[in-house]
Coordinates of N, CA and C in Angstrom, one line a residue:
X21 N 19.5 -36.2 0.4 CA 19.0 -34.9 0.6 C 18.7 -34.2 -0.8
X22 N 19.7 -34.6 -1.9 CA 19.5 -33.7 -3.0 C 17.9 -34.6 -3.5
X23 N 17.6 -35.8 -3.3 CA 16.4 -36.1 -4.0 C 15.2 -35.6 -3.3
X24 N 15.4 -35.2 -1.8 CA 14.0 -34.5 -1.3 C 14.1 -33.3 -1.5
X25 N 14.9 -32.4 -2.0 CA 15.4 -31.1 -2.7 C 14.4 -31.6 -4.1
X26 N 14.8 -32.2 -4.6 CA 13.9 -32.5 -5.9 C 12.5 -32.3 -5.9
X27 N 12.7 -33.3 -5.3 CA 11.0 -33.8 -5.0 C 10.0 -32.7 -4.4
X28 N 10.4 -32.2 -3.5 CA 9.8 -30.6 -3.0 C 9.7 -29.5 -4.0
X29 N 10.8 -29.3 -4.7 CA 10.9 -27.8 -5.6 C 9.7 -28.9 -6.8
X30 N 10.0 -29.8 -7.4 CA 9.2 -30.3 -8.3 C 7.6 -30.3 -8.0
X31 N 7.7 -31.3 -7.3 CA 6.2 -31.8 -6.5 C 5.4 -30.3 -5.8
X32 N 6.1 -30.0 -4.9 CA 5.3 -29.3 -4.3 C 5.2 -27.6 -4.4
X33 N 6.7 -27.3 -5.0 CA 6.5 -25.4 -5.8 C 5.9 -25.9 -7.2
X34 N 6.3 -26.5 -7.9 CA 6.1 -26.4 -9.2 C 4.8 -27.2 -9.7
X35 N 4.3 -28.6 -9.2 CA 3.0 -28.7 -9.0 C 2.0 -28.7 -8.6
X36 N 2.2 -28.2 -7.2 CA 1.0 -27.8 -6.4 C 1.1 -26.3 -6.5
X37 N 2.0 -25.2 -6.4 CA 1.4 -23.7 -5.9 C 1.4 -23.6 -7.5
X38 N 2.3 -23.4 -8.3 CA 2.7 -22.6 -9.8 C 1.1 -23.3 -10.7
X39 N 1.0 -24.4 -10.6 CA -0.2 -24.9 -11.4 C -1.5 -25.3 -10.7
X40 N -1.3 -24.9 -9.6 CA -2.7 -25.6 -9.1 C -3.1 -24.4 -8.5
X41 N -2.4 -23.9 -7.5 CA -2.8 -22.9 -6.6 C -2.8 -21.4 -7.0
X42 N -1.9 -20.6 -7.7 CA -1.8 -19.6 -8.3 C -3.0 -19.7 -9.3
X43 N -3.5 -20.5 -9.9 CA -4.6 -19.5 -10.7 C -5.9 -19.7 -10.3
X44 N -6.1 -20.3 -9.5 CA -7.0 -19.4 -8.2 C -6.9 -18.2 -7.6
X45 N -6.1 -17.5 -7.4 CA -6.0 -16.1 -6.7 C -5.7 -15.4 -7.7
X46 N -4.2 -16.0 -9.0 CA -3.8 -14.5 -9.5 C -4.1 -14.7 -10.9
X47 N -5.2 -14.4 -11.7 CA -5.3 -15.1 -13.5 C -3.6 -14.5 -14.3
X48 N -3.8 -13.1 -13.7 CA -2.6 -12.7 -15.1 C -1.4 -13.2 -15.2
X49 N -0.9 -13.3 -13.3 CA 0.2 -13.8 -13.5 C 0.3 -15.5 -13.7
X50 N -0.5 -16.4 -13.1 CA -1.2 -17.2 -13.6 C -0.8 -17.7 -15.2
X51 N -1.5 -17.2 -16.0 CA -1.5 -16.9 -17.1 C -0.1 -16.8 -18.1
X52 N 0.8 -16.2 -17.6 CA 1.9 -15.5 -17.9 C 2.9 -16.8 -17.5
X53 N 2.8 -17.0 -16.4 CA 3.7 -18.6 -15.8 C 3.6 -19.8 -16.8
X54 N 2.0 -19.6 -17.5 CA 1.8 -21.1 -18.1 C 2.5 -20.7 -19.5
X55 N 2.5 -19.2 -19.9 CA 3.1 -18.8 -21.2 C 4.6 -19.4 -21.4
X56 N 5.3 -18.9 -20.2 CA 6.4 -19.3 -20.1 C 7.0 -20.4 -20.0
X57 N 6.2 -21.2 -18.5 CA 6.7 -22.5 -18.2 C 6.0 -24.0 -18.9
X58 N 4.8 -24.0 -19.3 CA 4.5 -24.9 -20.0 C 3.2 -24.1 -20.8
X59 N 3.3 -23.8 -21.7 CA 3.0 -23.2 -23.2 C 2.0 -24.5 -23.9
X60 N 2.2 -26.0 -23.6 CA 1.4 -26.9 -24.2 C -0.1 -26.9 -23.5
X61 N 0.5 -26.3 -22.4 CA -1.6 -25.9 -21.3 C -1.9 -25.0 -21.8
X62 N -1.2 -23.8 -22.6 CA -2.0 -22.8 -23.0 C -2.8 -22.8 -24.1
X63 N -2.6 -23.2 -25.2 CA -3.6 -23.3 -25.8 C -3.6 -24.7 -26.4
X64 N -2.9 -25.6 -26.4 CA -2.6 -27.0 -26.9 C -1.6 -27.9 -27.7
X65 N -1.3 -28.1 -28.3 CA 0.4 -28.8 -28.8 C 0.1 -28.0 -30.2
X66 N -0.5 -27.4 -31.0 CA -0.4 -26.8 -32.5 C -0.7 -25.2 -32.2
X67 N 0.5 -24.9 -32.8 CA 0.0 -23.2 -32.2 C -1.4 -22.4 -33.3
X68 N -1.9 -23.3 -34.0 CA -3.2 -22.5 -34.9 C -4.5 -22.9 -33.4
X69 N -4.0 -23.8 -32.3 CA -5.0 -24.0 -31.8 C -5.3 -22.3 -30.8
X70 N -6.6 -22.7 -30.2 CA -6.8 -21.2 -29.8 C -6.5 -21.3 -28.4
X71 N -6.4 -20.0 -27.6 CA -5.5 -20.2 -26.3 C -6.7 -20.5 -25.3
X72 N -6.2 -21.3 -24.5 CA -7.0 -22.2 -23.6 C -7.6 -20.8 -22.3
X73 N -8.5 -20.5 -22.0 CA -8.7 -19.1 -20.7 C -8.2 -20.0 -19.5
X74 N -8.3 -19.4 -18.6 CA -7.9 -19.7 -17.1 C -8.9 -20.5 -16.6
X75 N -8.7 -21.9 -16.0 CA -9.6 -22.4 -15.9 C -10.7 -22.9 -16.5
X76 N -10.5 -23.0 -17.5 CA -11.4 -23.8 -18.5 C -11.4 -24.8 -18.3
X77 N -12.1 -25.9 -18.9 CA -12.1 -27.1 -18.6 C -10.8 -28.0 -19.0
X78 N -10.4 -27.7 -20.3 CA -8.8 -28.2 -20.6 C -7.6 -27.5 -19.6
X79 N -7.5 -26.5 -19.0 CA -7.2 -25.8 -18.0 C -6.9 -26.8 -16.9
X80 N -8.3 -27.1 -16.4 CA -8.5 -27.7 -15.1 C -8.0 -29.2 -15.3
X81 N -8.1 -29.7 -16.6 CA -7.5 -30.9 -16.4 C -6.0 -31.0 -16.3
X82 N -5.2 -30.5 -16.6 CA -4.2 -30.0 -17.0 C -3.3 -30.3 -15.7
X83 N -4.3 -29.1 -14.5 CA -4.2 -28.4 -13.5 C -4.4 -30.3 -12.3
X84 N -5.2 -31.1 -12.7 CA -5.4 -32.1 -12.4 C -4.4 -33.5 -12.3
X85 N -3.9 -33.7 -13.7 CA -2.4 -34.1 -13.4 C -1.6 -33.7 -13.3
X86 N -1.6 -32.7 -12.9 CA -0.1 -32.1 -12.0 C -0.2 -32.4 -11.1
X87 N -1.2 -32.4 -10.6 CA -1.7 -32.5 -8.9 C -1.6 -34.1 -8.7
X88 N -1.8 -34.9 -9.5 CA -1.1 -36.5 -9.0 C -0.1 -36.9 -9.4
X89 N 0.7 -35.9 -10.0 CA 2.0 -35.7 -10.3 C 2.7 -35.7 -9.3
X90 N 2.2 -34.6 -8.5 CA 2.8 -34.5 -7.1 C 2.5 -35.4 -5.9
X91 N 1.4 -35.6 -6.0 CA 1.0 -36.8 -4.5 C 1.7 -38.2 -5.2
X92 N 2.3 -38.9 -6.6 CA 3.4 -39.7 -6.5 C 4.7 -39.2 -6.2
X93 N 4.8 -38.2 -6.0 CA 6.3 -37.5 -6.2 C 6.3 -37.6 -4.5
X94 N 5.2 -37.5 -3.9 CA 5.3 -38.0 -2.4 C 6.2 -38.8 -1.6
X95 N 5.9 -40.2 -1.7 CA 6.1 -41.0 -1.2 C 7.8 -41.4 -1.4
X96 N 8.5 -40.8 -2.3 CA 9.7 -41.2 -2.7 C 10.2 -39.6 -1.8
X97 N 9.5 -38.8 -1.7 CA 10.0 -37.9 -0.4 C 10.3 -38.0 1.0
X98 N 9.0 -38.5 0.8 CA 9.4 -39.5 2.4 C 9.8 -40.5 2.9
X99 N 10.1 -41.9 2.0 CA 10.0 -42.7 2.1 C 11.8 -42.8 0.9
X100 N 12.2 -41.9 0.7 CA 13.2 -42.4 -0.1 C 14.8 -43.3 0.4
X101 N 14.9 -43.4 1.6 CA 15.2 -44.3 2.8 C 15.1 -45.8 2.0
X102 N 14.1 -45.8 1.6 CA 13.7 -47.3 0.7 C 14.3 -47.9 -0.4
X103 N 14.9 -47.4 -0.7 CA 15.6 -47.6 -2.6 C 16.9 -48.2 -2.1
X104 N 16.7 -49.1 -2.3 CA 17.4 -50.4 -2.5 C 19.2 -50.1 -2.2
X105 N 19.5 -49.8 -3.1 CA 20.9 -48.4 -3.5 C 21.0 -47.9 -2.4
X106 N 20.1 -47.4 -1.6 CA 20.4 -46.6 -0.3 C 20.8 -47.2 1.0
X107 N 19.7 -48.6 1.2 CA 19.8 -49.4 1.9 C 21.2 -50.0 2.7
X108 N 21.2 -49.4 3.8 CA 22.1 -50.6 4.6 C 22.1 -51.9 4.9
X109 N 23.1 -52.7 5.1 CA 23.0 -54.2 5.5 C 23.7 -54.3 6.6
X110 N 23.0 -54.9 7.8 CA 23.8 -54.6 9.0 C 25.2 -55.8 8.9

């Protein structure tokens, strides 16, 4: 339970709506999330670099691997039954 708890708040709040979906509707707050929660999308790993706008092209990529971040973070949601470790032997 606690790993489909994971996998959901990770995968699907934090990479699908926080980075994918919110800055389609809201830029500022949008904007303000990436300040806080990952700062290396905003404008790039050296802070002389300049700040990335909403949706820019480094933006959208960004916004891109998160998004198959989460469609792997999938299968171990559903499918976490599988892992060896978990496995029963009749």
């Amino acid at each position: 339970i606690a790993m489909r708890v994971y996998f959901f708040l990770h995968g699907g709040v934090l990479d699908v709506y926080l980075l994918n979906i919110l800055p389609l509707f809201d830029e500022e707050t949008s904007d303000s999330k990436r300040a806080d929660m990952t700062p290396w999308a905003f404008g790039g790993y050296h802070p002389t670099m300049p700040p990335i706008p909403n949706l820019a092209p480094a933006h959208r990529r960004f916004m891109a691997e998160n998004l198959m971040y989460a469609l792997a973070r999938a299968a171990p949601f559903f499918f976490y039954t599988s892992v060896p470790a978990w496995s029963r032997k009749p």
